Coordinates of C-alpha atoms and ligand atoms in Angstrom, one line a residue:
M1 CA -12.7 10.9 37.5
S2 CA -16.5 10.7 36.3
K3 CA -17.9 7.5 37.1
L4 CA -18.4 5.4 33.8
R5 CA -21.6 4.4 32.3
D6 CA -22.7 0.6 32.7
I7 CA -22.0 -1.6 29.7
Q8 CA -26.1 -1.7 29.2
D9 CA -26.1 2.4 28.8
V10 CA -23.5 2.5 26.3
S11 CA -24.7 0.3 23.5
I12 CA -27.4 -1.7 22.7
D13 CA -25.0 -4.3 20.7
Q14 CA -24.3 -7.2 23.0
G15 CA -21.2 -7.6 21.1
V16 CA -19.9 -4.3 21.7
Q17 CA -21.1 -4.8 24.9
E18 CA -19.0 -8.2 26.0
L19 CA -16.2 -6.2 24.3
L20 CA -16.2 -3.0 26.3
E21 CA -16.2 -5.4 29.5
K22 CA -13.4 -7.1 28.3
A23 CA -11.6 -3.7 27.3
R24 CA -12.3 -2.5 31.1
R25 CA -11.0 -5.8 32.9
E26 CA -8.1 -5.5 30.5
G27 CA -7.6 -1.8 31.8
V28 CA -7.7 -0.6 27.8
D29 CA -9.1 2.7 27.5
T30 CA -11.6 3.1 24.7
A31 CA -13.5 6.1 23.5
F32 CA -16.7 5.6 25.1
D33 CA -14.8 5.9 28.6
R34 CA -13.1 8.9 27.4
A35 CA -16.5 10.3 26.9
D36 CA -17.6 9.7 30.2
Q37 CA -14.9 11.4 31.0
M38 CA -15.0 14.4 29.2
S39 CA -16.9 17.2 30.6
T40 CA -19.5 19.2 28.3
C41 CA -18.1 22.7 27.2
G42 CA -20.7 25.0 27.5
F43 CA -19.5 27.4 25.2
G44 CA -18.3 25.1 22.5
S45 CA -21.6 23.0 22.5
T46 CA -23.6 26.1 21.8
G47 CA -21.0 27.7 19.3
V48 CA -20.1 30.7 20.9
C49 CA -16.3 30.3 21.2
C50 CA -14.3 31.9 18.5
R51 CA -10.9 30.6 17.9
H52 CA -10.5 32.5 14.4
C53 CA -7.6 34.8 15.6
L54 CA -5.1 35.1 18.3
E55 CA -6.7 38.2 19.7
G56 CA -9.0 35.2 21.4
P57 CA -10.1 33.1 21.9
C58 CA -13.3 35.0 22.8
R59 CA -16.4 33.6 24.3
I60 CA -19.6 35.3 24.0
A61 CA -21.7 34.9 28.1
P62 CA -25.2 33.4 28.3
N63 CA -27.9 35.3 29.4
G64 CA -26.2 38.8 28.7
K65 CA -24.0 38.0 31.8
G66 CA -20.7 39.1 30.6
P67 CA -18.8 40.2 27.4
Q68 CA -21.5 40.0 24.7
R69 CA -19.0 40.7 21.9
G70 CA -15.5 39.0 21.0
I71 CA -12.2 41.7 21.1
C72 CA -13.0 42.5 17.4
G73 CA -16.6 43.3 17.8
A74 CA -17.9 40.0 16.6
D75 CA -21.5 39.2 17.9
V76 CA -22.7 36.1 19.3
H77 CA -24.4 35.4 15.7
T78 CA -21.5 36.2 13.6
I79 CA -19.6 34.1 16.0
V80 CA -21.9 31.4 15.8
A81 CA -22.8 31.4 12.2
R82 CA -19.0 31.5 11.3
N83 CA -18.0 28.3 13.0
F84 CA -21.1 26.5 11.6
L85 CA -19.9 27.1 8.2
S86 CA -16.3 26.1 9.1
H87 CA -17.8 22.9 10.6
L88 CA -19.5 22.3 7.0
T89 CA -16.6 23.5 5.2
E90 CA -14.8 20.7 6.8
G91 CA -17.2 18.3 6.0
A92 CA -17.4 19.4 2.2
A93 CA -13.8 19.5 2.4
G94 CA -13.5 15.9 3.2
H95 CA -15.9 14.6 0.7
A96 CA -14.4 16.9 -1.9
E97 CA -10.9 15.1 -1.5
H98 CA -12.4 11.6 -1.3
G99 CA -14.1 12.7 -4.9
R100 CA -11.2 14.4 -6.8
E101 CA -9.0 11.0 -5.6
V102 CA -11.6 8.7 -6.8
A103 CA -11.4 10.9 -10.4
L104 CA -7.5 10.7 -10.2
T105 CA -7.5 7.1 -10.1
L106 CA -10.1 7.0 -12.6
L107 CA -7.8 8.5 -15.1
E108 CA -4.9 6.4 -14.5
A109 CA -6.6 3.7 -14.8
A110 CA -7.9 5.2 -18.2
E111 CA -4.3 5.8 -18.9
G112 CA -3.3 2.3 -18.2
T113 CA -1.2 3.5 -15.4
A114 CA -3.2 2.2 -12.1
P115 CA -3.9 -1.6 -12.0
Y116 CA -8.1 -1.2 -12.1
E117 CA -10.7 -2.1 -14.3
I118 CA -13.4 -0.3 -15.6
K119 CA -16.0 -2.8 -14.0
D120 CA -19.1 -0.9 -15.3
Q121 CA -18.7 0.0 -18.9
G122 CA -23.0 0.7 -19.3
K123 CA -22.5 3.1 -16.2
L124 CA -19.5 4.7 -17.8
L125 CA -21.4 5.2 -21.2
K126 CA -24.2 6.7 -19.1
V127 CA -22.5 8.9 -17.4
A128 CA -20.5 10.5 -20.5
Q129 CA -23.6 10.6 -22.5
D130 CA -25.2 12.4 -19.7
L131 CA -22.0 14.9 -19.3
K132 CA -22.4 15.4 -23.1
I133 CA -19.3 13.7 -24.2
D134 CA -19.4 12.0 -27.8
I135 CA -18.7 8.6 -27.1
T136 CA -18.8 7.4 -31.0
N137 CA -16.3 5.2 -32.2
K138 CA -14.6 5.5 -28.9
E139 CA -12.8 2.7 -26.6
P140 CA -14.1 2.5 -22.7
K141 CA -10.9 3.8 -21.9
E142 CA -11.1 6.8 -24.2
I143 CA -14.6 7.9 -22.7
A144 CA -13.1 6.9 -19.1
K145 CA -10.5 9.6 -19.9
E146 CA -12.5 11.9 -20.8
V147 CA -14.9 11.6 -18.0
A148 CA -12.4 11.8 -15.4
L149 CA -11.2 14.7 -16.7
K150 CA -14.5 16.6 -16.9
A151 CA -14.7 15.2 -12.9
L152 CA -11.4 17.0 -12.2
E153 CA -12.6 20.2 -14.0
D154 CA -15.2 20.3 -10.9
F155 CA -11.8 21.0 -8.9
S156 CA -10.5 23.6 -11.1
K157 CA -12.7 25.7 -13.6
Q158 CA -13.3 29.2 -12.9
K159 CA -16.2 30.1 -14.5
G160 CA -19.8 28.6 -14.8
I161 CA -21.1 26.3 -12.4
M162 CA -19.9 22.6 -11.4
N163 CA -20.2 19.7 -14.6
W164 CA -21.8 17.2 -11.7
V165 CA -24.2 19.8 -10.7
E166 CA -25.5 20.1 -14.3
L167 CA -25.5 16.4 -14.4
R168 CA -27.3 15.5 -11.4
A169 CA -29.3 18.1 -9.9
H170 CA -33.1 19.0 -10.2
K171 CA -33.6 21.9 -12.6
D172 CA -36.2 23.7 -9.8
S173 CA -33.5 23.2 -6.8
L174 CA -30.8 24.5 -9.2
A175 CA -33.0 27.6 -10.3
T176 CA -33.3 28.6 -6.4
W177 CA -29.4 28.1 -5.8
N178 CA -29.0 30.3 -9.0
E179 CA -31.3 33.0 -8.0
L180 CA -29.3 33.2 -4.4
G181 CA -25.8 33.0 -6.1
V182 CA -25.0 30.1 -3.8
T183 CA -24.2 27.4 -7.1
P184 CA -21.1 26.1 -6.9
V185 CA -18.3 27.0 -9.6
N186 CA -15.5 24.5 -8.5
A187 CA -14.9 22.9 -5.1
H188 CA -11.6 23.8 -4.4
L189 CA -12.4 27.3 -5.1
E190 CA -15.5 27.2 -2.9
I191 CA -13.8 25.4 0.1
S192 CA -11.0 28.1 -0.1
K193 CA -13.5 31.1 -0.5
S194 CA -15.4 29.4 2.8
V195 CA -12.4 29.1 4.6
A196 CA -11.4 33.1 4.1
R197 CA -14.5 34.2 4.7
S198 CA -14.7 32.7 7.8
A199 CA -11.4 34.6 8.7
M200 CA -11.2 37.8 11.5
G201 CA -12.1 40.7 9.6
C202 CA -13.9 39.4 6.4
D203 CA -17.8 37.9 6.3
A204 CA -19.6 39.2 9.7
D205 CA -23.1 38.9 8.2
P206 CA -24.8 35.9 9.5
L207 CA -26.9 35.1 6.9
N208 CA -24.7 35.8 4.4
L209 CA -22.8 33.1 6.4
V210 CA -25.2 30.5 6.6
L211 CA -25.5 31.1 2.8
G212 CA -22.1 30.6 2.5
G213 CA -22.7 26.8 4.0
I214 CA -25.3 26.1 1.7
T215 CA -22.7 26.3 -1.0
M216 CA -20.5 23.6 1.2
G217 CA -23.6 21.8 1.1
L218 CA -23.9 21.5 -2.5
V219 CA -19.7 21.2 -2.7
D220 CA -20.0 18.3 -0.6
G221 CA -23.2 16.5 -2.7
Y222 CA -22.4 17.0 -5.9
A223 CA -17.8 16.9 -5.8
G224 CA -18.2 14.5 -3.0
L225 CA -21.2 12.7 -3.0
H226 CA -22.3 12.5 -6.7
L227 CA -19.2 12.4 -8.2
S228 CA -17.8 9.4 -6.0
T229 CA -20.6 7.6 -6.4
D230 CA -20.5 8.1 -9.8
L231 CA -17.1 7.0 -10.6
Q232 CA -16.8 4.4 -7.9
D233 CA -19.2 2.5 -9.8
I234 CA -17.8 2.7 -12.9
L235 CA -14.7 1.6 -11.5
F236 CA -15.5 -1.2 -9.3
G237 CA -19.5 -2.0 -10.2
T238 CA -23.0 -0.6 -9.5
P239 CA -24.1 -2.4 -6.4
K240 CA -26.5 -5.1 -6.5
A241 CA -28.7 -6.6 -4.0
V242 CA -26.4 -8.7 -1.9
K243 CA -26.4 -10.7 1.3
A244 CA -23.9 -10.3 4.4
Q245 CA -22.9 -10.8 8.1
Y246 CA -22.8 -8.1 10.6
A247 CA -21.8 -7.6 13.9
M248 CA -18.4 -8.5 15.9
G249 CA -19.2 -12.1 15.5
V250 CA -17.8 -11.7 12.3
L251 CA -14.2 -11.9 13.6
K252 CA -13.2 -15.6 12.9
E253 CA -10.7 -17.1 15.6
D254 CA -9.0 -19.6 13.1
M255 CA -8.5 -17.2 10.3
I256 CA -6.3 -14.2 9.7
N257 CA -8.6 -11.2 10.1
I258 CA -7.8 -8.0 8.7
A259 CA -10.4 -4.9 9.2
V260 CA -10.5 -2.4 6.5
H261 CA -11.6 1.4 7.9
G262 CA -12.0 4.6 6.5
H263 CA -13.9 5.6 3.2
V264 CA -11.9 5.4 0.3
P265 CA -12.8 2.0 -1.8
M266 CA -9.3 2.0 -4.1
L267 CA -7.1 0.3 -1.7
S268 CA -9.8 -1.9 0.4
E269 CA -11.2 -3.3 -3.0
K270 CA -7.2 -4.6 -3.7
V271 CA -6.8 -5.5 0.0
V272 CA -9.8 -7.7 -0.9
E273 CA -8.6 -9.4 -3.9
W274 CA -4.8 -9.9 -2.6
A275 CA -6.3 -11.8 0.9
R276 CA -8.0 -14.0 -1.7
K277 CA -4.8 -14.5 -4.2
L278 CA -2.6 -15.0 -0.7
N279 CA -4.6 -17.6 1.2
S280 CA -2.3 -20.5 0.6
E281 CA 0.5 -18.2 2.4
A282 CA -2.1 -17.8 5.2
K283 CA -2.0 -21.5 5.5
E284 CA 1.3 -21.8 5.5
V285 CA 1.3 -19.9 9.2
G286 CA -1.6 -22.4 10.4
A287 CA -4.4 -20.3 9.7
K288 CA -8.0 -21.5 7.6
G289 CA -7.5 -18.6 5.5
I290 CA -7.8 -14.6 5.3
N291 CA -10.8 -13.2 6.7
I292 CA -11.4 -9.7 6.1
V293 CA -14.2 -7.3 7.7
G294 CA -15.3 -4.0 7.6
V295 CA -15.3 -1.0 9.9
C296 CA -17.1 2.8 9.1
C297 CA -17.9 3.2 5.3
T298 CA -14.9 1.3 3.6
G299 CA -17.2 -1.1 5.4
N300 CA -20.0 -0.3 3.5
E301 CA -18.4 -0.1 0.0
L302 CA -17.1 -3.5 0.1
L303 CA -20.2 -4.6 1.8
M304 CA -22.1 -3.2 -1.3
R305 CA -20.1 -4.3 -4.0
Q306 CA -18.5 -7.7 -2.8
G307 CA -21.0 -8.9 0.0
V308 CA -17.8 -8.6 2.7
S309 CA -19.1 -8.9 6.2
V310 CA -19.3 -6.1 8.8
A311 CA -17.6 -5.5 11.7
S312 CA -18.2 -2.2 13.5
S313 CA -19.6 1.3 13.1
F314 CA -17.6 4.2 14.3
S315 CA -17.8 4.9 17.8
S316 CA -16.9 1.0 18.5
Q317 CA -13.8 1.0 16.2
E318 CA -11.5 0.2 18.6
L319 CA -13.2 -3.0 20.2
V320 CA -12.7 -4.8 17.2
I321 CA -8.9 -4.7 18.4
V322 CA -10.3 -5.8 21.7
S323 CA -11.2 -9.2 20.5
G324 CA -7.7 -10.4 20.3
V325 CA -8.0 -12.1 16.8
L326 CA -7.4 -8.8 14.9
E327 CA -4.0 -9.1 12.7
A328 CA -4.2 -5.6 10.9
M329 CA -6.3 -2.8 11.0
V330 CA -5.7 -0.9 7.5
V331 CA -6.9 2.9 7.5
D332 CA -7.3 5.2 4.7
I333 CA -9.0 8.9 5.6
Q334 CA -11.5 10.3 7.8
C335 CA -13.5 8.9 10.9
V336 CA -10.0 7.0 12.1
M337 CA -9.8 7.7 15.8
P338 CA -6.1 8.2 17.2
G339 CA -7.1 6.1 19.7
I340 CA -6.8 2.9 18.3
Q341 CA -3.1 2.7 18.0
A342 CA -2.9 2.8 21.8
V343 CA -5.4 -0.1 21.7
A344 CA -3.8 -2.0 19.4
E345 CA -0.6 -1.9 21.6
C346 CA -2.2 -3.7 24.0
Y347 CA -2.5 -6.5 21.7
H348 CA -0.9 -7.9 18.5
T349 CA -2.5 -5.9 15.9
D350 CA -1.0 -3.6 13.5
I351 CA -2.3 -0.1 12.7
I352 CA -1.7 0.1 8.9
T353 CA -2.0 4.1 8.3
T354 CA -2.1 4.2 3.9
L355 CA -2.0 8.0 2.8
P356 CA 1.1 10.6 3.4
Y357 CA -1.4 13.0 5.2
V358 CA -3.4 10.6 7.3
K359 CA -0.5 9.2 10.1
I360 CA -1.0 8.0 13.5
P361 CA 2.1 7.7 16.0
G362 CA 3.2 4.4 16.6
A363 CA 1.4 3.1 13.8
S364 CA 2.9 1.3 10.4
H365 CA 2.8 3.2 7.4
I366 CA 2.7 1.6 4.1
E367 CA 2.1 4.1 1.7
F368 CA -0.9 3.9 -1.1
H369 CA -0.7 5.6 -4.7
P370 CA -2.7 4.3 -7.1
E371 CA -0.3 3.2 -9.6
D372 CA 1.2 0.8 -7.0
A373 CA -1.9 -0.3 -5.5
D374 CA -1.2 -4.0 -6.0
E375 CA 2.3 -3.7 -4.3
A376 CA 0.7 -2.0 -1.3
A377 CA -1.8 -4.6 -0.9
Q378 CA 0.4 -7.3 -1.1
A379 CA 2.6 -5.8 1.4
I380 CA -0.5 -5.0 3.9
V381 CA -1.9 -8.6 3.7
R382 CA 1.8 -10.0 4.2
K383 CA 2.2 -8.2 7.2
A384 CA -1.3 -9.1 8.9
I385 CA -0.4 -12.9 7.6
G386 CA 2.8 -12.3 9.7
N387 CA 1.2 -11.4 13.0
F388 CA -1.0 -14.4 13.4
T389 CA 1.5 -16.3 15.5
K390 CA 2.2 -13.1 18.0
R391 CA -1.6 -13.6 19.0
D392 CA -2.2 -13.8 23.0
P393 CA -4.7 -16.9 23.5
A394 CA -5.6 -15.4 27.1
K395 CA -6.4 -12.1 25.4
I396 CA -9.2 -13.7 22.9
A397 CA -12.4 -13.4 23.2
I398 CA -15.1 -13.2 20.2
P399 CA -18.7 -12.2 20.6
Q400 CA -20.7 -14.8 19.1
E401 CA -23.8 -13.1 17.6
T402 CA -23.7 -12.7 14.0
V403 CA -26.9 -11.0 12.2
E404 CA -28.0 -11.5 8.5
A405 CA -28.4 -8.6 6.2
Y406 CA -29.4 -7.2 2.9
A407 CA -27.7 -4.6 1.1
G408 CA -26.8 -3.5 -2.3
F409 CA -29.8 -1.5 -2.8
S410 CA -27.9 1.2 -5.5
T411 CA -30.7 3.2 -7.3
E412 CA -30.0 1.1 -10.4
Q413 CA -30.7 -1.8 -8.2
V414 CA -34.0 -0.2 -7.1
V415 CA -35.0 0.8 -10.5
E416 CA -34.6 -2.9 -11.8
A417 CA -36.5 -4.3 -9.1
L418 CA -39.7 -2.0 -9.5
A419 CA -38.9 -3.1 -13.0
L420 CA -40.1 -6.5 -12.3
I421 CA -43.5 -4.7 -11.4
N422 CA -43.8 -2.2 -14.5
Q423 CA -41.3 -2.8 -16.9
E424 CA -42.3 0.2 -18.9
D425 CA -42.7 2.8 -16.2
P426 CA -40.5 1.5 -13.4
L427 CA -40.9 4.3 -11.0
Q428 CA -44.9 4.0 -11.4
P429 CA -45.6 1.4 -8.8
L430 CA -43.5 3.2 -6.0
I431 CA -45.4 6.7 -7.0
E432 CA -48.8 4.8 -6.9
A433 CA -47.7 3.4 -3.5
I434 CA -46.8 6.8 -2.3
T435 CA -49.8 8.5 -3.7
S436 CA -52.3 6.1 -2.2
G437 CA -50.8 6.1 1.1
K438 CA -49.5 2.6 1.4
I439 CA -46.3 4.5 1.6
R440 CA -46.8 7.6 3.9
G441 CA -43.4 8.7 2.9
V442 CA -39.8 8.3 2.6
A443 CA -37.1 8.5 5.0
A444 CA -33.0 8.1 4.6
I445 CA -31.8 7.6 8.0
V446 CA -28.1 8.4 8.0
G447 CA -24.9 9.7 9.4
C448 CA -22.9 7.9 12.5
T449 CA -22.4 6.5 15.8
N450 CA -21.0 9.0 18.5
P451 CA -19.6 7.0 21.6
K452 CA -21.2 10.0 24.0
E453 CA -24.6 8.5 23.0
K454 CA -25.7 5.0 23.5
Q455 CA -24.9 3.2 20.4
D456 CA -27.6 2.4 17.9
I457 CA -30.4 3.3 20.3
G458 CA -31.2 6.7 18.3
N459 CA -30.8 5.1 14.8
V460 CA -32.7 2.1 15.5
T461 CA -35.8 3.9 17.4
V462 CA -35.9 6.5 14.4
A463 CA -36.3 3.7 12.1
K464 CA -39.0 1.6 13.8
E465 CA -41.0 4.4 14.7
L466 CA -41.0 5.3 11.1
L467 CA -41.4 1.8 9.5
K468 CA -44.6 1.1 11.9
N469 CA -46.0 4.4 10.4
N470 CA -45.8 2.9 7.0
V471 CA -42.7 5.1 6.0
L472 CA -40.4 3.8 3.6
V473 CA -36.6 3.8 4.8
V474 CA -33.6 3.2 3.6
A475 CA -30.1 4.1 5.3
T476 CA -26.3 4.7 4.4
G477 CA -23.3 5.1 6.9
C478 CA -22.8 3.9 10.2
A479 CA -26.5 4.6 10.9
A480 CA -26.9 1.4 8.2
H481 CA -24.6 -0.5 10.1
S482 CA -27.1 0.0 13.5
L483 CA -29.9 -1.0 11.4
A484 CA -28.6 -4.2 10.2
K485 CA -27.1 -5.5 13.3
H486 CA -30.7 -5.0 14.6
N487 CA -32.5 -7.3 12.2
L488 CA -33.7 -4.2 10.0
M489 CA -32.3 -5.6 6.5
N490 CA -33.7 -9.1 6.9
P491 CA -37.0 -10.8 7.1
Q492 CA -37.3 -10.7 11.0
G493 CA -37.8 -6.7 10.9
L494 CA -41.0 -6.8 8.6
A495 CA -42.5 -7.3 12.0
Y496 CA -41.6 -3.6 12.5
C497 CA -43.4 -2.5 9.5
G498 CA -47.0 -1.1 9.2
E499 CA -49.3 -3.6 7.5
E500 CA -49.5 -0.9 4.1
L501 CA -45.6 -0.8 3.9
R502 CA -45.1 -4.7 4.6
Q503 CA -47.7 -5.5 1.7
V504 CA -45.6 -3.3 -0.3
L505 CA -42.1 -4.8 0.8
E506 CA -43.6 -8.2 0.2
G507 CA -45.3 -7.2 -3.2
I508 CA -41.9 -5.8 -5.1
G509 CA -39.7 -9.0 -3.1
Q510 CA -42.1 -11.7 -4.5
A511 CA -41.9 -9.9 -8.2
A512 CA -38.0 -10.6 -7.7
G513 CA -38.6 -14.5 -6.3
L514 CA -38.1 -13.4 -2.7
P515 CA -40.5 -13.5 0.4
S516 CA -39.9 -9.5 0.6
L517 CA -37.9 -6.7 0.4
P518 CA -36.0 -6.2 3.7
P519 CA -37.6 -3.6 5.8
V520 CA -34.3 -0.8 5.1
L521 CA -32.7 -0.6 2.1
H522 CA -28.8 -0.2 2.4
M523 CA -28.0 2.4 -0.3
G524 CA -24.2 2.6 1.1
S525 CA -21.7 4.8 2.4
C526 CA -21.5 8.3 3.7
V527 CA -20.9 9.4 0.1
D528 CA -23.7 7.2 -1.3
N529 CA -26.2 9.7 -0.2
S530 CA -26.1 10.5 -3.5
R531 CA -28.3 7.4 -4.4
P532 CA -31.4 8.5 -2.2
A533 CA -30.6 12.1 -4.1
D534 CA -31.0 10.5 -7.2
L535 CA -34.3 8.3 -6.4
L536 CA -35.8 11.8 -5.4
T537 CA -34.8 13.8 -8.5
A538 CA -36.0 10.8 -10.5
I539 CA -39.3 10.7 -8.8
A540 CA -39.7 14.6 -8.9
N541 CA -38.9 14.6 -12.4
K542 CA -41.4 11.8 -13.0
L543 CA -43.9 13.9 -11.4
G544 CA -43.0 17.3 -12.8
L545 CA -42.7 18.5 -9.1
P546 CA -39.9 20.1 -7.4
I547 CA -38.1 17.8 -4.4
R548 CA -39.1 20.4 -1.9
S549 CA -42.8 19.1 -2.2
L550 CA -42.5 15.4 -1.6
P551 CA -42.9 13.5 1.4
V552 CA -39.7 12.7 1.9
V553 CA -37.2 13.4 5.1
G554 CA -34.0 12.6 6.6
S555 CA -32.6 11.9 10.0
C556 CA -29.0 11.6 11.5
P557 CA -29.8 10.6 14.9
E558 CA -26.4 9.6 16.2
T559 CA -24.4 12.0 14.0
H560 CA -20.5 12.7 15.7
S561 CA -19.1 14.1 11.9
P562 CA -19.1 17.5 10.3
K563 CA -19.8 15.1 7.2
A564 CA -23.0 14.7 8.4
L565 CA -23.7 18.2 9.0
S566 CA -22.9 19.1 5.2
I567 CA -24.5 16.2 3.9
G568 CA -27.9 17.3 5.9
T569 CA -27.3 20.9 4.6
F570 CA -27.4 19.5 1.1
F571 CA -30.4 17.8 1.4
I572 CA -32.0 21.1 3.3
A573 CA -31.0 22.9 0.2
H574 CA -33.2 20.7 -1.8
G575 CA -36.1 21.2 0.4
V576 CA -35.9 18.1 2.8
D577 CA -36.2 18.0 6.3
V578 CA -33.2 17.0 8.1
H579 CA -33.5 15.7 11.8
V580 CA -30.4 15.8 14.0
G581 CA -30.3 13.9 17.2
V582 CA -27.3 15.4 18.5
S583 CA -26.3 19.0 18.7
P584 CA -25.0 21.0 15.9
Q585 CA -23.6 23.7 18.2
V586 CA -25.7 26.7 16.8
S587 CA -28.1 27.4 19.9
G588 CA -26.1 30.2 21.0
S589 CA -27.7 32.4 18.7
S590 CA -31.3 32.8 18.1
V591 CA -30.6 34.1 14.4
V592 CA -28.8 30.8 13.2
T593 CA -31.5 28.8 14.9
E594 CA -34.0 30.7 13.7
M595 CA -32.6 30.5 10.0
L596 CA -32.0 26.9 10.0
C597 CA -34.9 25.5 12.3
G598 CA -37.3 28.2 11.9
D599 CA -40.7 27.8 10.0
K600 CA -43.0 29.5 7.6
V601 CA -44.1 32.0 10.2
S602 CA -40.4 33.1 11.8
E603 CA -39.4 36.2 11.4
G604 CA -36.7 37.3 8.4
V605 CA -35.4 34.6 6.2
T606 CA -35.4 30.6 7.1
A607 CA -34.4 27.6 5.7
E608 CA -37.8 26.4 5.2
K609 CA -39.1 29.4 3.4
V610 CA -36.3 29.5 1.1
F611 CA -35.8 26.0 0.2
G612 CA -39.1 24.2 1.7
G613 CA -36.7 22.2 4.2
K614 CA -35.3 22.8 7.7
L615 CA -33.1 21.2 10.3
I616 CA -35.1 19.6 13.2
Y617 CA -32.9 19.4 16.4
E618 CA -34.5 17.0 18.5
T619 CA -32.3 14.6 21.0
D620 CA -35.7 12.4 21.6
P621 CA -35.5 9.8 18.9
V622 CA -39.7 8.9 19.4
K623 CA -40.2 12.4 19.6
G624 CA -37.6 13.3 16.6
A625 CA -39.7 10.6 14.4
Q626 CA -42.8 12.2 15.3
L627 CA -41.8 15.5 13.9
L628 CA -40.6 14.0 10.9
L629 CA -43.8 12.1 10.5
E630 CA -45.5 15.6 10.8
R631 CA -43.6 17.4 8.0
I632 CA -44.3 14.2 5.4
D633 CA -47.9 14.5 6.4
S634 CA -48.0 18.6 5.9
K635 CA -45.9 17.7 2.8
R636 CA -49.0 15.0 1.6
A637 CA -51.5 17.3 2.8
A638 CA -50.1 20.5 0.4
L639 CA -50.0 18.1 -2.3
G640 CA -53.7 16.9 -1.8
I641 CA -52.9 13.1 -1.1
Ligands
LIG1 S1 -18.0 6.5 8.7 S2 -19.1 10.2 8.9 S3 -18.9 7.8 11.5 S4 -21.4 7.6 9.2 FE1 -19.0 7.5 7.0 FE2 -19.8 6.5 10.1 FE3 -20.5 9.3 10.0 FE4 -17.7 8.3 9.7

């Protein structure tokens, strides 16, 4: 058996270290330790293993020493490109399914069959008008129904382009995609086509396969990210600045703790509502009340709109249970480790799955459908209440540390803050700061944490390097958890900012009556990567420039999920350079690597030549940040600023 890492090498989060030590003491297996025991497969990690049919699996030998083609004759470039496309398809499908479920919920809310309000009527009207829906003399519910039906067309129409591409895409980016023939018609059609073309005996052209991957990035971006954010804001409210607490210390010994985990906010919003309503029942069993804590992106969704505390990002999700005070972990979709059930069986925690297509052996299942959301949420909260007295006092240990963080920076909230400086032209102060060099560029730090990496170190290091160099940083997903836990979303983090950036943050903050904006702006969950994209589109429109020419970059230092690859591809398709710190599993093909990572002087077709942005793979976060700064500077130079 491989040696396990010292706990200090697993995470830089003190609370995670304490709980991992406890888990090891109690003989509880976690993802961090399983990662240490898993040897890396040289074929899979370079993308050269093909499992698309039953002739194989086939593997291409490195350095020409062994088979150079699969049994069907596919060479390494076809195999790597096809595997890359499969990853992107999986990522896009996850987010598209998220979008479709939100659209159905909006439809049911509008028809009165699901118990949800329309919380942001202003956004509803704006989206409806932008979709060219006639809103004259119509009730909000009528308009919401038409918006929901427009959204559902993006999963069914057979001609034209997706409605949300027309709604949200920058015209120059769209012109490039149309010229290449990669603009999606509808999400399901494109995902189905992508699965079909990846099958044995279909698409064998690496370039064509990578272009298919661009379509998957756009499906993810528009049917997943933009559509989900827009409709979730309409249903649950557009986030505004909010203060909350992060880290494992948000668990409370004297309260009933319920973790909400996954991605889709329809159920978790109801769990929060019913936890408030059933507080008196919690007191009857001896608890002071009910404490909801967030994990992964469900955590981000509730944080952004309700200020709910966040306990854990992806890689340490099992350790929330190891605290011994978690009565229930409620999960929906994506990033839910099957391993949580085995951990829960060592404590009194109930794992509750809620969707018919996401189950875990041994877990409880309370099925959720929007129309009976209240009943499901009540049953979940009552199940947790029933567990409170089953705790084993000998197994309780809650790390003390919590960290204060400011979140809730939707695009609308950012624009509102800027409007306090220039009401007529809110984007102007930001553009002036970029043009003058006070803000050298803008970076979105996004994506995950990964059990095989030292948790938080990549996300935090890239952020600090960029902040030090006066780059404005926004964050989403589990990367936002890392940055919040390490004081980059509260005033303490201003110490990491370059002098000029700090002045800008203070200037905007003081206009809003605060000492400063936080150094990193939390824009939300994975699907909320639509928010930085919206901000970029607005800036590009204002300047009359394509997005590809702006000094903006993305970074995903600790990703584990194919969803991060499809989101990254969405940004590359706009001409934004994207850094990843974990192998995207394409290095087995020089051709595919060159297409994605090559520069302007590379031979052949590259993402940089076609779109103006490329993939940057660098495991060292300091070097990764330096490469991003170089890209920012070259875009500034091209603009003459
Ligand atoms: S939850 S996709 S680990 S960000 Fe969105 Fe976190 Fe990555 Fe899942």
